[in-house]
């Protein structure tokens, strides 16, 4: 058996994709709409205060295209808290005007491919900060799930550790050349959701997503072993721009 990579886990993640039921929203009375909107703002205010206390984080984006209208990306210490968040949203008035499109459950993950021998990673402040990250407030988000291939000839999980480490080093070097342009949050989802990882990227210039993902397609770990699910791309929403989106 090949040696399994050791992983470190941080906050749990829920990517909650919703669409607005425009027919129901447009048909609702102004007072009903305003009440639903103020309930939503209250919820967002609560989630932002959790972030201020550094007990979790929120990223809120408008999705471009027809896969969804909104994504709420939540990070929390426990799965129970994530479940409570979705239930609270579902009970709120705005939920009558939204549809569930897709969700993804995972946990912030770092693997030991790049670890220094003899160093306890939990004692490295940069690593513990990366496990419980405050999500960037960048202009754009890109999310997609992915697997590492398990076919007879190309099976990531049967490769020796050394080969996987070398490929991840090359992957990391490409990634590092996007420092300051793209920030990645990798979440592990083996046992939690339908793919093995969630890839969430943040950037102020959305074109950098395309450039990074394209460049990685030529790198062996992606070219040979990467399998990718649907891509979601979006624009940052503040409370004000969300209200504007709904009020028109
Ligand atoms: C934005 C840049 C960027 C940077 C700097 C970066 C660096 C690194 C490093 C150093 C490491 C290994 C240690 C760790 O931190 O876990 C990883 C790990 C990982 N990555 Fe990555 N990645 C980036 C970006 C980045 C992208 C764009 C993708 C999607 C791939 C693509 O083709 O679409 C990705 C995927 C992953 C995955 C799935 C893992 C876990 C693999 C596993 O088998 O465990 N990643 N990644």
XYZ file of C-alpha atoms and ligand atoms in Angstrom:
294
model
C 0.000 0.000 0.000
C 1.255 3.498 -0.805
C 1.849 5.857 2.106
C -1.192 8.088 2.707
C -0.449 11.809 2.880
C -1.047 13.217 6.348
C -3.611 15.977 6.399
C -4.363 18.793 8.812
C -7.948 19.963 9.096
C -9.319 23.324 10.151
C -12.759 24.864 9.876
C -15.617 23.004 8.200
C -16.968 24.594 5.022
C -20.429 24.849 3.501
C -20.829 26.296 0.027
C -24.559 27.039 -0.182
C -25.750 27.942 -3.696
C -29.211 29.498 -4.024
C -31.268 30.987 -6.807
C -33.803 33.740 -6.485
C -37.346 32.789 -7.435
C -37.886 35.967 -9.437
C -41.499 35.120 -10.246
C -42.404 34.851 -6.551
C -40.225 37.854 -5.638
C -41.695 40.134 -8.299
C -45.236 39.086 -7.368
C -44.763 39.770 -3.631
C -46.017 42.953 -1.995
C -43.367 45.602 -1.255
C -43.841 45.231 2.511
C -43.334 41.475 2.305
C -40.206 41.909 0.192
C -38.765 44.520 2.545
C -39.425 42.267 5.538
C -37.677 39.341 3.838
C -34.771 41.589 2.870
C -34.338 42.956 6.374
C -34.417 39.373 7.774
C -31.668 38.448 5.315
C -29.590 41.498 6.299
C -29.982 40.484 9.938
C -28.714 36.983 9.172
C -25.743 38.374 7.256
C -25.036 40.739 10.169
C -24.942 37.746 12.546
C -22.595 35.829 10.257
C -20.314 38.865 9.946
C -20.149 39.213 13.717
C -19.052 35.552 13.972
C -16.255 36.492 11.582
C -15.300 39.502 13.727
C -14.987 37.142 16.701
C -12.800 34.886 14.507
C -15.120 31.943 15.091
C -15.860 31.442 11.408
C -16.033 33.286 8.131
C -18.432 34.254 5.334
C -17.982 34.876 1.619
C -21.025 36.169 -0.258
C -20.999 36.356 -4.052
C -23.461 36.692 -6.936
C -22.969 33.786 -9.346
C -22.740 34.672 -13.025
C -24.706 32.372 -15.339
C -27.663 30.082 -14.743
C -26.237 27.539 -12.295
C -27.243 29.700 -9.293
C -27.737 33.350 -8.329
C -25.939 33.464 -4.955
C -23.319 31.561 -3.020
C -22.910 31.793 0.722
C -19.601 30.192 1.686
C -19.527 29.594 5.431
C -16.632 28.373 7.575
C -17.280 27.115 11.109
C -15.649 25.043 13.849
C -18.299 22.277 13.626
C -20.691 20.641 11.172
C -23.497 21.322 13.671
C -22.968 25.069 13.277
C -23.068 24.756 9.476
C -26.290 22.783 9.719
C -27.775 25.416 12.046
C -26.884 28.132 9.505
C -28.701 26.404 6.652
C -31.726 25.663 8.822
C -31.875 29.265 9.980
C -31.758 30.431 6.375
C -34.453 27.910 5.397
C -36.748 29.177 8.185
C -36.280 32.829 7.228
C -38.728 34.779 5.050
C -36.232 35.158 2.195
C -36.126 31.358 1.804
C -39.648 31.479 0.311
C -38.131 33.483 -2.525
C -35.078 31.299 -3.100
C -34.405 27.828 -4.454
C -31.640 25.453 -3.375
C -29.330 24.892 -6.336
C -26.277 23.075 -5.009
C -24.251 22.669 -1.851
C -20.821 21.408 -0.982
C -19.634 20.162 2.409
C -15.918 19.967 3.136
C -13.215 20.956 5.613
C -10.244 23.292 5.162
C -7.286 20.993 4.531
C -3.522 21.169 4.279
C -1.479 18.105 3.374
C 2.056 17.303 4.433
C 3.529 17.085 0.932
C 5.445 20.312 1.521
C 5.963 19.780 5.285
C 9.420 20.169 6.853
C 10.612 16.935 8.507
C 10.786 17.247 12.315
C 8.624 20.400 12.421
C 5.237 20.196 14.166
C 3.052 22.052 11.649
C 0.565 23.108 14.345
C 3.341 25.150 15.949
C 3.798 27.145 12.733
C 1.508 30.219 13.095
C 1.100 30.593 9.317
C -0.263 27.038 9.082
C -2.784 27.384 11.889
C -3.942 30.676 10.318
C -4.424 28.925 6.972
C -6.562 26.227 8.605
C -8.984 28.804 10.052
C -8.888 31.507 7.390
C -10.885 34.700 7.275
C -12.111 34.521 3.691
C -10.744 37.193 1.354
C -12.992 40.086 0.359
C -11.797 39.892 -3.257
C -13.944 41.047 -6.138
C -14.453 37.526 -7.528
C -14.833 33.900 -6.480
C -14.336 30.702 -8.449
C -15.442 27.350 -7.005
C -15.209 23.837 -8.408
C -14.961 20.338 -6.978
C -12.283 17.895 -8.130
C -10.916 14.377 -7.791
C -7.553 12.756 -8.300
C -7.913 10.016 -10.929
C -8.041 6.342 -9.930
C -7.670 4.430 -13.191
C -5.518 1.362 -13.702
C -2.765 3.203 -15.543
C -3.198 6.593 -13.861
C -3.981 5.986 -10.213
C -2.874 8.815 -7.916
C -3.529 6.684 -4.842
C -1.114 3.963 -5.937
C 1.815 6.292 -6.621
C 4.762 6.283 -4.199
C 4.840 9.251 -1.789
C 7.991 10.602 -3.429
C 6.344 10.847 -6.876
C 3.271 12.555 -5.415
C 5.478 14.950 -3.446
C 7.433 15.915 -6.572
C 4.241 16.585 -8.512
C 2.769 18.622 -5.665
C 5.995 20.650 -5.522
C 5.594 21.556 -9.187
C 1.903 22.352 -8.531
C 2.860 24.591 -5.599
C 5.427 26.448 -7.716
C 2.847 27.329 -10.362
C 0.452 28.387 -7.616
C 3.060 30.578 -5.965
C 3.640 32.481 -9.199
C 0.058 33.785 -8.725
C 0.824 35.149 -5.240
C -0.977 38.455 -4.743
C -3.310 37.693 -7.673
C -5.180 34.522 -6.661
C -5.784 33.149 -3.176
C -6.773 29.468 -2.891
C -8.692 27.710 -0.131
C -8.489 23.934 -0.585
C -11.116 21.962 1.306
C -11.081 18.185 1.614
C -14.363 16.342 1.106
C -13.540 12.622 1.045
C -16.357 11.081 3.093
C -18.338 14.337 3.090
C -19.391 15.078 -0.455
C -19.388 13.723 -3.999
C -15.893 14.844 -4.970
C -12.576 14.628 -3.113
C -11.747 18.330 -2.836
C -13.383 21.701 -3.200
C -11.232 24.357 -4.836
C -12.229 27.919 -3.937
C -10.257 30.718 -5.548
C -10.486 34.446 -4.834
C -9.155 37.239 -7.070
C -9.780 40.872 -7.874
C -9.145 40.188 -11.559
C -11.351 37.240 -12.627
C -9.122 36.614 -15.673
C -6.452 35.346 -13.291
C -8.688 32.316 -12.543
C -8.580 31.379 -16.211
C -4.846 31.921 -16.469
C -4.069 29.888 -13.330
C -6.414 26.979 -14.080
C -5.209 26.856 -17.685
C -1.540 26.865 -16.681
C -2.194 24.078 -14.179
C -3.872 21.970 -16.885
C -0.376 21.466 -18.362
C 1.138 20.462 -15.040
C 1.290 16.677 -14.530
C -0.799 16.465 -11.378
C -3.703 18.229 -13.108
C -3.029 17.055 -16.677
C -2.819 13.396 -15.757
C -4.629 12.993 -12.457
C -7.103 15.872 -12.196
C -10.828 15.365 -12.773
C -13.037 18.410 -12.427
C -16.674 19.098 -11.635
C -18.772 22.137 -12.543
C -17.251 25.603 -12.222
C -19.041 28.483 -10.504
C -17.749 32.029 -10.901
C -19.100 35.120 -9.205
C -18.866 38.752 -8.185
C -18.595 39.963 -4.600
C -21.754 41.174 -2.902
C -21.760 43.621 -0.036
C -24.945 43.992 1.988
C -25.690 47.116 -0.078
C -25.147 45.481 -3.461
C -27.230 42.469 -2.402
C -30.108 44.794 -1.463
C -29.671 46.551 -4.801
C -29.721 43.205 -6.659
C -33.037 42.322 -4.993
C -34.697 45.739 -5.143
C -33.561 46.448 -8.701
C -3.416 29.908 -6.112
C -2.391 29.194 -6.034
C -2.149 27.832 -5.471
C -1.100 27.498 -4.641
C -0.006 28.421 -4.118
C -1.215 26.097 -4.335
C -0.287 25.393 -3.563
C -0.554 24.104 -3.103
C 0.340 23.355 -2.247
C 1.707 23.832 -1.770
C -0.277 22.167 -1.948
C 0.265 21.014 -1.085
C 0.230 21.306 0.365
C -1.116 21.748 0.855
O -1.245 22.973 1.035
O -2.012 20.929 0.965
C -1.567 22.193 -2.611
C -2.524 21.185 -2.489
C -3.621 21.113 -3.317
N -3.978 21.977 -4.325
Fe -3.098 23.724 -4.734
N -2.339 25.588 -4.973
C -2.919 26.592 -5.691
C -4.051 26.526 -6.537
C -4.713 25.330 -6.754
C -5.678 25.105 -7.799
C -6.103 26.118 -8.832
C -6.124 23.819 -7.691
C -7.067 23.104 -8.636
C -6.252 22.271 -9.624
C -6.516 22.570 -11.054
O -5.743 22.053 -11.902
O -7.458 23.275 -11.398
C -5.483 23.230 -6.553
C -5.738 21.967 -6.074
C -5.085 21.463 -4.951
C -5.470 20.242 -4.304
C -6.657 19.372 -4.698
C -4.575 20.015 -3.284
C -4.564 18.822 -2.327
C -3.881 17.694 -3.058
C -3.574 16.470 -2.259
O -3.371 15.433 -2.926
O -3.515 16.515 -1.036
N -4.598 24.158 -6.033
N -1.690 23.360 -3.345
